Amino acid sequence: MTTTTMPGVATSHERRITTALFAAGLTTFASMYSAQALLPSLSSAFGATPARAALAVSLTTGFLALAIVPVSALSSRIGRTRVMIGSAVTSAVIGLLLPFSPSLDVLLAGRALQGLALAGVPAVAMAYLAEEIGAEGLGAAMGIYVAGTSIGGLAGRVIPAVTLDLTSWRWAEAAVSVAAAACTVWFVRGLPESRGFQARPAGIRTVLSDLGTPLRNPGLLALFGIAFVLMGAFVSVYNFLGYRLTEPPFELPATVSGSVFLLYLAGTAASAAAGRLADRLGRHRVLAASVATMGLGLALTIPNHLTAVIFGVLLCTAGFFGAHTVASAWVGSMATDNRGAASSLYLFSYYLGSAIIGGAAGIAYADAGWIGLAVCVATLITIAAVLLCTLATRSRQTPRHLGTTPELPARSQGA
């Protein structure tokens, strides 16, 4: 009734939400992956192996994964907006202190703490969007949020990469931390209060009960698995891409090799497009195309030809962000009972994949170079394809009223 009589108010509210969540994606992912472009410099400054330096990324995502579920439960009790704002502000403060780390161990500890602090935004954002936007516009709204995360990831990598040729890793980290703090102010000032939120108890028994429901849903389990393997594959490519480009046969300067992170713009475009296409064509079709795009891109990175490597990484990036947009929106529509718990488990799997696979892939890279890494990533993409096949088959067999259908008619989306 409200949206019928006052469409302007509803539209304005939703526009404020998507703008604020876009800023949240910027600050969260700029902070989360600011160390990725610095990994070769950290190896040089502290005499660390690539696998040890990669802990500056893996510890952040790992501790974020561990905090996802309890933070999501907390948001169910005290409110989505409070948790997101507290998380963004705390992370920004920690980020501003990281450049003063006297040793790699202190830096790694700070990055772990930042991961804990960051958890509040990704843990809550998906549930917040699902509660406030509704099913019809959820795909497009999720696409805008994921686009913000891709631009944030881009800024978090490009800003320090550009700074490295002029100064040390400390100033490079400081530059991206200041940018993330500015985006945090934008997010906090623009985020509207929840309208669709209803407080729930957050005791241990309630949390376990909430988590048990999505864990008994085979469709959601498949989506959690897809998130784990695809995120691990994607982060592995970018974690060690800088080492490959600065070593023979390419031997690019740090600034030039860092500019490859501009390919994240492909993720920005792909995430927005994938959300709209999934609403029209069906989620399983767009997700399958995204996974296939990642596989094709990976194959192109294997030859020692710079143009092929760059184009291959571009396809990997577009495919990954398209897949993440579709899968995350699919979780929101499939989990009709408790979207917050389902979203937190999806993100737990997502970031755990980044932490475990993104770090362990360093062993494959150290043993067999880029070929070893490519074999590892190809295996993960194959697993994602198998999970998608089981998910698509089950979705076609599930009645539409249960909310697990992978597709929505275009006319119901206002297309």
Tab-separated table of C-alpha atoms in Angstrom:
chain	number	residue	atom	x	y	z
A	1	MET	CA	0.000	0.000	0.000
A	2	THR	CA	2.826	2.339	0.915
A	3	THR	CA	4.805	1.752	-2.249
A	4	THR	CA	1.624	2.270	-4.298
A	5	THR	CA	0.652	5.620	-2.814
A	6	MET	CA	4.108	7.008	-2.293
A	7	PRO	CA	6.340	5.589	-5.024
A	8	GLY	CA	8.674	8.588	-4.884
A	9	VAL	CA	9.476	7.988	-1.229
A	10	ALA	CA	10.213	4.302	-1.824
A	11	THR	CA	12.392	5.097	-4.840
A	12	SER	CA	14.331	7.742	-2.926
A	13	HIS	CA	14.896	5.385	-0.002
A	14	GLU	CA	16.132	2.598	-2.261
A	15	ARG	CA	18.406	5.000	-4.123
A	16	ARG	CA	19.985	6.136	-0.845
A	17	ILE	CA	20.481	2.507	0.166
A	18	THR	CA	22.221	1.503	-3.060
A	19	THR	CA	24.435	4.617	-3.017
A	20	ALA	CA	25.480	4.028	0.599
A	21	LEU	CA	26.133	0.326	0.002
A	22	PHE	CA	28.191	1.237	-3.070
A	23	ALA	CA	30.383	3.366	-0.765
A	24	ALA	CA	30.496	0.492	1.731
A	25	GLY	CA	31.803	-1.812	-0.992
A	26	LEU	CA	34.464	0.752	-1.852
A	27	THR	CA	35.843	1.150	1.673
A	28	THR	CA	35.582	-2.534	2.628
A	29	PHE	CA	37.385	-3.967	-0.370
A	30	ALA	CA	39.940	-1.180	-0.657
A	31	SER	CA	40.969	-1.983	2.910
A	32	MET	CA	40.715	-5.742	2.547
A	33	TYR	CA	42.977	-6.068	-0.487
A	34	SER	CA	45.277	-3.073	-0.071
A	35	ALA	CA	48.141	-5.449	0.735
A	36	GLN	CA	47.798	-7.499	-2.451
A	37	ALA	CA	49.682	-5.064	-4.682
A	38	LEU	CA	52.310	-4.721	-1.935
A	39	LEU	CA	53.221	-8.412	-1.693
A	40	PRO	CA	56.444	-8.278	-3.790
A	41	SER	CA	57.497	-5.137	-1.872
A	42	LEU	CA	56.787	-6.811	1.472
A	43	SER	CA	58.876	-9.797	0.399
A	44	SER	CA	61.717	-7.433	-0.456
A	45	ALA	CA	61.415	-5.223	2.643
A	46	PHE	CA	61.158	-8.047	5.175
A	47	GLY	CA	62.940	-10.890	3.350
A	48	ALA	CA	59.738	-12.925	3.269
A	49	THR	CA	58.774	-15.707	0.863
A	50	PRO	CA	55.739	-15.114	-1.405
A	51	ALA	CA	53.655	-17.534	0.666
A	52	ARG	CA	54.488	-15.702	3.919
A	53	ALA	CA	53.933	-12.265	2.415
A	54	ALA	CA	50.557	-13.484	1.110
A	55	LEU	CA	49.452	-13.848	4.743
A	56	ALA	CA	48.915	-10.075	4.672
A	57	VAL	CA	45.890	-10.877	2.506
A	58	SER	CA	44.951	-14.331	3.816
A	59	LEU	CA	44.903	-13.370	7.495
A	60	THR	CA	42.572	-10.477	6.789
A	61	THR	CA	40.086	-12.574	4.856
A	62	GLY	CA	40.490	-15.530	7.217
A	63	PHE	CA	39.674	-13.561	10.369
A	64	LEU	CA	36.875	-11.820	8.510
A	65	ALA	CA	35.429	-15.246	7.683
A	66	LEU	CA	35.583	-16.300	11.338
A	67	ALA	CA	33.742	-13.143	12.413
A	68	ILE	CA	31.028	-13.294	9.740
A	69	VAL	CA	28.586	-15.538	11.629
A	70	PRO	CA	28.801	-13.929	15.108
A	71	VAL	CA	28.645	-10.430	13.620
A	72	SER	CA	25.615	-11.394	11.549
A	73	ALA	CA	23.940	-12.727	14.709
A	74	LEU	CA	24.778	-9.485	16.513
A	75	SER	CA	23.202	-7.471	13.708
A	76	SER	CA	20.015	-9.509	14.105
A	77	ARG	CA	19.825	-8.301	17.674
A	78	ILE	CA	20.999	-4.665	17.617
A	79	GLY	CA	20.315	-3.689	13.995
A	80	ARG	CA	22.012	-3.881	10.585
A	81	THR	CA	23.015	-0.233	10.309
A	82	ARG	CA	24.699	-0.064	13.735
A	83	VAL	CA	26.900	-3.046	12.950
A	84	MET	CA	27.872	-1.819	9.478
A	85	ILE	CA	28.768	1.663	10.701
A	86	GLY	CA	30.793	0.383	13.668
A	87	SER	CA	32.610	-2.076	11.435
A	88	ALA	CA	33.533	0.489	8.768
A	89	VAL	CA	34.770	3.082	11.265
A	90	THR	CA	36.891	0.611	13.271
A	91	SER	CA	38.463	-0.792	10.126
A	92	ALA	CA	39.316	2.694	8.859
A	93	VAL	CA	41.083	3.554	12.128
A	94	ILE	CA	43.135	0.337	12.069
A	95	GLY	CA	44.044	0.959	8.441
A	96	LEU	CA	45.458	4.378	9.272
A	97	LEU	CA	47.763	2.740	11.868
A	98	LEU	CA	49.103	-0.065	9.632
A	99	PRO	CA	51.833	2.011	7.889
A	100	PHE	CA	53.555	2.432	11.268
A	101	SER	CA	54.094	-1.337	11.712
A	102	PRO	CA	57.753	-1.897	12.771
A	103	SER	CA	57.913	-5.505	11.494
A	104	LEU	CA	56.084	-7.953	9.252
A	105	ASP	CA	54.713	-9.793	12.286
A	106	VAL	CA	53.135	-6.592	13.613
A	107	LEU	CA	51.741	-5.800	10.176
A	108	LEU	CA	50.237	-9.290	9.904
A	109	ALA	CA	48.659	-8.936	13.358
A	110	GLY	CA	47.192	-5.593	12.345
A	111	ARG	CA	45.820	-7.046	9.136
A	112	ALA	CA	44.191	-9.867	11.128
A	113	LEU	CA	42.534	-7.338	13.445
A	114	GLN	CA	41.385	-5.341	10.455
A	115	GLY	CA	39.768	-8.486	9.069
A	116	LEU	CA	37.797	-8.903	12.302
A	117	ALA	CA	36.707	-5.274	12.131
A	118	LEU	CA	35.758	-5.430	8.459
A	119	ALA	CA	33.377	-8.354	8.930
A	120	GLY	CA	30.378	-6.219	9.838
A	121	VAL	CA	29.841	-4.733	6.388
A	122	PRO	CA	29.873	-7.844	4.160
A	123	ALA	CA	28.155	-9.930	6.857
A	124	VAL	CA	25.201	-7.563	6.994
A	125	ALA	CA	25.018	-5.865	3.587
A	126	MET	CA	23.359	-8.757	1.745
A	127	ALA	CA	20.689	-9.260	4.423
A	128	TYR	CA	20.149	-5.488	4.650
A	129	LEU	CA	19.579	-5.252	0.881
A	130	ALA	CA	17.244	-8.249	0.873
A	131	GLU	CA	15.159	-6.723	3.685
A	132	GLU	CA	15.009	-3.216	2.269
A	133	ILE	CA	14.883	-3.666	-1.512
A	134	GLY	CA	12.694	-6.717	-2.023
A	135	ALA	CA	12.859	-9.531	-4.564
A	136	GLU	CA	12.025	-7.544	-7.705
A	137	GLY	CA	14.951	-5.142	-7.510
A	138	LEU	CA	17.341	-7.315	-5.524
A	139	GLY	CA	19.402	-8.491	-8.495
A	140	ALA	CA	20.098	-4.962	-9.731
A	141	ALA	CA	20.750	-3.614	-6.216
A	142	MET	CA	23.122	-6.464	-5.467
A	143	GLY	CA	24.880	-5.709	-8.738
A	144	ILE	CA	25.499	-2.099	-7.663
A	145	TYR	CA	26.866	-3.225	-4.304
A	146	VAL	CA	29.158	-5.785	-5.916
A	147	ALA	CA	30.232	-3.125	-8.429
A	148	GLY	CA	31.297	-1.022	-5.436
A	149	THR	CA	33.302	-3.929	-4.086
A	150	SER	CA	35.041	-4.358	-7.447
A	151	ILE	CA	35.947	-0.661	-7.676
A	152	GLY	CA	37.076	-0.790	-4.050
A	153	GLY	CA	39.237	-3.783	-4.831
A	154	LEU	CA	40.619	-1.899	-7.815
A	155	ALA	CA	41.427	1.214	-5.788
A	156	GLY	CA	42.936	-0.875	-2.998
A	157	ARG	CA	45.372	-2.378	-5.481
A	158	VAL	CA	46.047	0.464	-7.920
A	159	ILE	CA	46.619	3.261	-5.397
A	160	PRO	CA	49.497	1.495	-3.602
A	161	ALA	CA	50.875	0.101	-6.878
A	162	VAL	CA	51.152	3.593	-8.375
A	163	THR	CA	52.703	4.926	-5.172
A	164	LEU	CA	55.348	2.186	-4.903
A	165	ASP	CA	57.685	3.534	-7.598
A	166	LEU	CA	57.835	6.867	-5.778
A	167	THR	CA	58.247	5.707	-2.190
A	168	SER	CA	58.045	2.729	0.204
A	169	TRP	CA	55.247	0.296	0.980
A	170	ARG	CA	54.439	2.345	4.105
A	171	TRP	CA	53.410	5.427	2.140
A	172	ALA	CA	51.594	3.225	-0.363
A	173	GLU	CA	49.557	1.658	2.439
A	174	ALA	CA	48.930	5.094	3.959
A	175	ALA	CA	47.567	6.417	0.668
A	176	VAL	CA	44.953	3.688	0.314
A	177	SER	CA	44.053	3.888	4.024
A	178	VAL	CA	43.262	7.594	3.721
A	179	ALA	CA	41.108	6.918	0.650
A	180	ALA	CA	39.250	4.144	2.510
A	181	ALA	CA	38.644	6.469	5.460
A	182	ALA	CA	37.109	9.062	3.118
A	183	CYS	CA	34.755	6.440	1.655
A	184	THR	CA	33.811	5.420	5.199
A	185	VAL	CA	32.659	8.977	5.921
A	186	TRP	CA	30.579	8.911	2.710
A	187	PHE	CA	29.018	5.589	3.701
A	188	VAL	CA	28.218	6.601	7.300
A	189	ARG	CA	26.663	9.920	6.268
A	190	GLY	CA	24.500	8.367	3.538
A	191	LEU	CA	23.247	5.113	5.078
A	192	PRO	CA	19.496	5.258	5.880
A	193	GLU	CA	17.960	3.472	8.835
A	194	SER	CA	16.369	0.072	8.288
A	195	ARG	CA	12.666	-0.136	7.521
A	196	GLY	CA	12.341	-3.878	6.995
A	197	PHE	CA	14.474	-4.996	9.955
A	198	GLN	CA	12.906	-6.951	12.812
A	199	ALA	CA	15.068	-7.736	15.836
A	200	ARG	CA	15.686	-11.383	16.660
A	201	PRO	CA	17.276	-13.088	19.706
A	202	ALA	CA	21.016	-13.691	19.322
A	203	GLY	CA	21.747	-16.400	21.891
A	204	ILE	CA	23.905	-19.425	21.068
A	205	ARG	CA	20.923	-21.747	20.756
A	206	THR	CA	19.120	-19.343	18.428
A	207	VAL	CA	22.221	-18.800	16.283
A	208	LEU	CA	22.823	-22.545	15.922
A	209	SER	CA	19.173	-23.081	15.051
A	210	ASP	CA	19.312	-20.315	12.439
A	211	LEU	CA	22.464	-21.782	10.890
A	212	GLY	CA	21.024	-25.274	10.836
A	213	THR	CA	18.227	-24.346	8.428
A	214	PRO	CA	20.415	-23.266	5.475
A	215	LEU	CA	22.872	-26.085	6.174
A	216	ARG	CA	20.043	-28.568	5.549
A	217	ASN	CA	19.274	-27.005	2.170
A	218	PRO	CA	21.274	-28.777	-0.602
A	219	GLY	CA	20.818	-25.841	-2.963
A	220	LEU	CA	22.335	-23.398	-0.501
A	221	LEU	CA	25.168	-25.829	0.271
A	222	ALA	CA	26.013	-25.888	-3.440
A	223	LEU	CA	26.096	-22.080	-3.525
A	224	PHE	CA	28.350	-22.035	-0.449
A	225	GLY	CA	30.711	-24.455	-2.182
A	226	ILE	CA	30.747	-22.362	-5.339
A	227	ALA	CA	31.624	-19.279	-3.309
A	228	PHE	CA	34.485	-21.123	-1.570
A	229	VAL	CA	36.186	-22.441	-4.702
A	230	LEU	CA	35.634	-19.470	-7.017
A	231	MET	CA	36.808	-16.886	-4.494
A	232	GLY	CA	39.855	-19.026	-3.711
A	233	ALA	CA	40.615	-19.343	-7.426
A	234	PHE	CA	40.209	-15.634	-8.097
A	235	VAL	CA	42.337	-14.457	-5.172
A	236	SER	CA	45.043	-16.976	-6.033
A	237	VAL	CA	45.386	-15.481	-9.515
A	238	TYR	CA	45.767	-11.938	-8.216
A	239	ASN	CA	47.947	-12.829	-5.211
A	240	PHE	CA	50.747	-14.147	-7.414
A	241	LEU	CA	50.171	-12.224	-10.618
A	242	GLY	CA	52.444	-9.433	-9.389
A	243	TYR	CA	55.307	-11.864	-8.806
A	244	ARG	CA	54.911	-13.304	-12.296
A	245	LEU	CA	54.844	-9.921	-14.024
A	246	THR	CA	57.886	-8.555	-12.168
A	247	GLU	CA	59.968	-11.689	-12.814
A	248	PRO	CA	61.353	-13.069	-16.126
A	249	PRO	CA	60.276	-13.152	-18.892
A	250	PHE	CA	58.189	-9.998	-18.317
A	251	GLU	CA	60.240	-8.098	-15.665
A	252	LEU	CA	57.812	-5.182	-15.524
A	253	PRO	CA	58.326	-2.272	-13.086
A	254	ALA	CA	56.092	-2.284	-10.013
A	255	THR	CA	53.897	0.556	-11.285
A	256	VAL	CA	53.372	-1.093	-14.675
A	257	SER	CA	52.622	-4.507	-13.196
A	258	GLY	CA	50.314	-2.878	-10.681
A	259	SER	CA	48.329	-1.243	-13.454
A	260	VAL	CA	47.007	-4.705	-14.361
A	261	PHE	CA	44.620	-4.242	-11.435
A	262	LEU	CA	42.751	-1.782	-13.648
A	263	LEU	CA	41.227	-4.932	-15.062
A	264	TYR	CA	38.986	-4.837	-12.009
A	265	LEU	CA	36.859	-2.437	-14.052
A	266	ALA	CA	35.779	-5.514	-15.990
A	267	GLY	CA	34.375	-6.809	-12.714
A	268	THR	CA	32.487	-3.565	-12.165
A	269	ALA	CA	30.769	-3.840	-15.546
A	270	ALA	CA	30.205	-7.592	-15.252
A	271	SER	CA	28.618	-7.419	-11.799
A	272	ALA	CA	26.080	-4.782	-12.824
A	273	ALA	CA	25.275	-6.599	-16.082
A	274	ALA	CA	25.056	-10.035	-14.462
A	275	GLY	CA	22.488	-8.860	-11.935
A	276	ARG	CA	20.203	-7.553	-14.681
A	277	LEU	CA	20.722	-10.565	-16.958
A	278	ALA	CA	20.023	-13.023	-14.156
A	279	ASP	CA	16.689	-11.312	-13.508
A	280	ARG	CA	15.787	-11.753	-17.190
A	281	LEU	CA	17.461	-14.956	-18.389
A	282	GLY	CA	17.699	-17.049	-15.241
A	283	ARG	CA	20.403	-17.316	-12.627
A	284	HIS	CA	21.703	-20.750	-13.605
A	285	ARG	CA	22.358	-19.628	-17.200
A	286	VAL	CA	24.264	-16.484	-16.224
A	287	LEU	CA	26.199	-18.300	-13.498
A	288	ALA	CA	27.221	-21.044	-15.950
A	289	ALA	CA	28.400	-18.438	-18.463
A	290	SER	CA	30.400	-16.677	-15.743
A	291	VAL	CA	32.168	-19.861	-14.626
A	292	ALA	CA	32.978	-20.740	-18.244
A	293	THR	CA	34.402	-17.242	-18.754
A	294	MET	CA	36.716	-17.732	-15.783
A	295	GLY	CA	37.959	-21.017	-17.235
A	296	LEU	CA	38.631	-19.498	-20.650
A	297	GLY	CA	40.449	-16.573	-19.069
A	298	LEU	CA	42.651	-18.874	-17.005
A	299	ALA	CA	43.694	-20.805	-20.124
A	300	LEU	CA	44.753	-17.575	-21.821
A	301	THR	CA	47.088	-16.676	-18.925
A	302	ILE	CA	49.278	-19.755	-19.394
A	303	PRO	CA	51.411	-18.695	-22.427
A	304	ASN	CA	54.242	-16.236	-21.756
A	305	HIS	CA	52.664	-13.547	-23.925
A	306	LEU	CA	51.777	-10.347	-22.097
A	307	THR	CA	48.728	-9.527	-24.217
A	308	ALA	CA	47.275	-13.006	-23.698
A	309	VAL	CA	47.931	-12.829	-19.951
A	310	ILE	CA	46.217	-9.461	-19.621
A	311	PHE	CA	43.198	-10.507	-21.661
A	312	GLY	CA	42.988	-13.762	-19.723
A	313	VAL	CA	43.001	-11.974	-16.368
A	314	LEU	CA	40.336	-9.602	-17.688
A	315	LEU	CA	38.078	-12.559	-18.501
A	316	CYS	CA	38.786	-14.185	-15.132
A	317	THR	CA	37.825	-10.956	-13.396
A	318	ALA	CA	34.615	-10.446	-15.357
A	319	GLY	CA	33.623	-14.079	-14.907
A	320	PHE	CA	34.265	-14.070	-11.179
A	321	PHE	CA	32.324	-10.915	-10.395
A	322	GLY	CA	29.461	-12.040	-12.592
A	323	ALA	CA	29.343	-15.351	-10.734
A	324	HIS	CA	29.516	-13.708	-7.317
A	325	THR	CA	26.697	-11.286	-8.128
A	326	VAL	CA	24.381	-14.052	-9.305
A	327	ALA	CA	25.249	-16.505	-6.532
A	328	SER	CA	24.851	-13.959	-3.736
A	329	ALA	CA	21.455	-12.799	-5.036
A	330	TRP	CA	20.412	-16.442	-5.453
A	331	VAL	CA	21.177	-17.070	-1.774
A	332	GLY	CA	18.944	-14.143	-0.825
A	333	SER	CA	15.975	-15.506	-2.773
A	334	MET	CA	16.496	-19.176	-1.917
A	335	ALA	CA	16.739	-18.567	1.843
A	336	THR	CA	13.127	-17.634	2.577
A	337	ASP	CA	13.272	-18.401	6.328
A	338	ASN	CA	16.396	-16.590	7.546
A	339	ARG	CA	18.284	-14.628	4.916
A	340	GLY	CA	20.768	-13.261	7.456
A	341	ALA	CA	22.004	-16.726	8.450
A	342	ALA	CA	22.183	-17.906	4.841
A	343	SER	CA	24.040	-14.778	3.749
A	344	SER	CA	26.522	-15.091	6.600
A	345	LEU	CA	27.255	-18.723	5.708
A	346	TYR	CA	27.706	-17.788	2.056
A	347	LEU	CA	30.186	-15.079	3.006
A	348	PHE	CA	31.906	-17.346	5.515
A	349	SER	CA	32.554	-19.783	2.676
A	350	TYR	CA	33.535	-16.957	0.328
A	351	TYR	CA	36.183	-15.436	2.567
A	352	LEU	CA	37.362	-18.761	3.927
A	353	GLY	CA	38.118	-19.738	0.346
A	354	SER	CA	40.128	-16.546	-0.056
A	355	ALA	CA	42.096	-17.221	3.117
A	356	ILE	CA	42.792	-20.941	2.747
A	357	ILE	CA	43.139	-21.337	-1.012
A	358	GLY	CA	44.674	-17.909	-1.599
A	359	GLY	CA	47.462	-18.733	0.832
A	360	ALA	CA	47.929	-22.405	-0.040
A	361	ALA	CA	48.208	-21.577	-3.743
A	362	GLY	CA	51.564	-20.021	-2.896
A	363	ILE	CA	52.907	-23.550	-2.426
A	364	ALA	CA	51.813	-24.502	-5.948
A	365	TYR	CA	53.367	-21.321	-7.330
A	366	ALA	CA	56.647	-21.913	-5.484
A	367	ASP	CA	56.858	-25.531	-6.686
A	368	ALA	CA	55.792	-25.194	-10.335
A	369	GLY	CA	55.430	-21.506	-11.115
A	370	TRP	CA	52.400	-20.192	-12.969
A	371	ILE	CA	51.661	-23.600	-14.513
A	372	GLY	CA	51.286	-25.108	-11.054
A	373	LEU	CA	49.030	-22.263	-10.003
A	374	ALA	CA	46.936	-22.622	-13.175
A	375	VAL	CA	46.397	-26.344	-12.553
A	376	CYS	CA	45.253	-25.561	-9.016
A	377	VAL	CA	42.837	-22.850	-10.190
A	378	ALA	CA	41.513	-25.013	-13.051
A	379	THR	CA	40.651	-27.750	-10.548
A	380	LEU	CA	38.691	-25.249	-8.472
A	381	ILE	CA	36.756	-23.961	-11.490
A	382	THR	CA	35.898	-27.552	-12.444
A	383	ILE	CA	34.536	-28.169	-8.949
A	384	ALA	CA	32.403	-25.029	-9.271
A	385	ALA	CA	31.014	-26.290	-12.588
A	386	VAL	CA	30.057	-29.636	-11.032
A	387	LEU	CA	28.324	-27.888	-8.122
A	388	LEU	CA	26.455	-25.661	-10.552
A	389	CYS	CA	25.208	-28.683	-12.509
A	390	THR	CA	23.779	-30.238	-9.354
A	391	LEU	CA	22.261	-26.900	-8.333
A	392	ALA	CA	20.607	-26.312	-11.711
A	393	THR	CA	19.207	-29.857	-11.776
A	394	ARG	CA	17.775	-29.529	-8.284
A	395	SER	CA	16.331	-26.073	-8.987
A	396	ARG	CA	14.411	-27.375	-12.023
A	397	GLN	CA	12.931	-30.126	-9.839
A	398	THR	CA	11.898	-27.756	-7.017
A	399	PRO	CA	8.430	-26.150	-6.972
A	400	ARG	CA	8.501	-22.412	-7.732
A	401	HIS	CA	6.699	-21.481	-4.510
A	402	LEU	CA	9.667	-22.696	-2.420
A	403	GLY	CA	11.796	-19.846	-3.702
A	404	THR	CA	14.554	-21.903	-5.233
A	405	THR	CA	13.735	-21.295	-8.870
A	406	PRO	CA	16.723	-19.904	-10.713
A	407	GLU	CA	14.781	-17.583	-12.938
A	408	LEU	CA	12.238	-14.798	-12.790
A	409	PRO	CA	10.131	-13.574	-15.712
A	410	ALA	CA	11.472	-10.352	-17.206
A	411	ARG	CA	8.114	-8.588	-16.808
A	412	SER	CA	8.149	-9.115	-13.033
A	413	GLN	CA	11.436	-7.229	-12.859
A	414	GLY	CA	10.153	-4.097	-14.529
A	415	ALA	CA	12.320	-4.765	-17.581
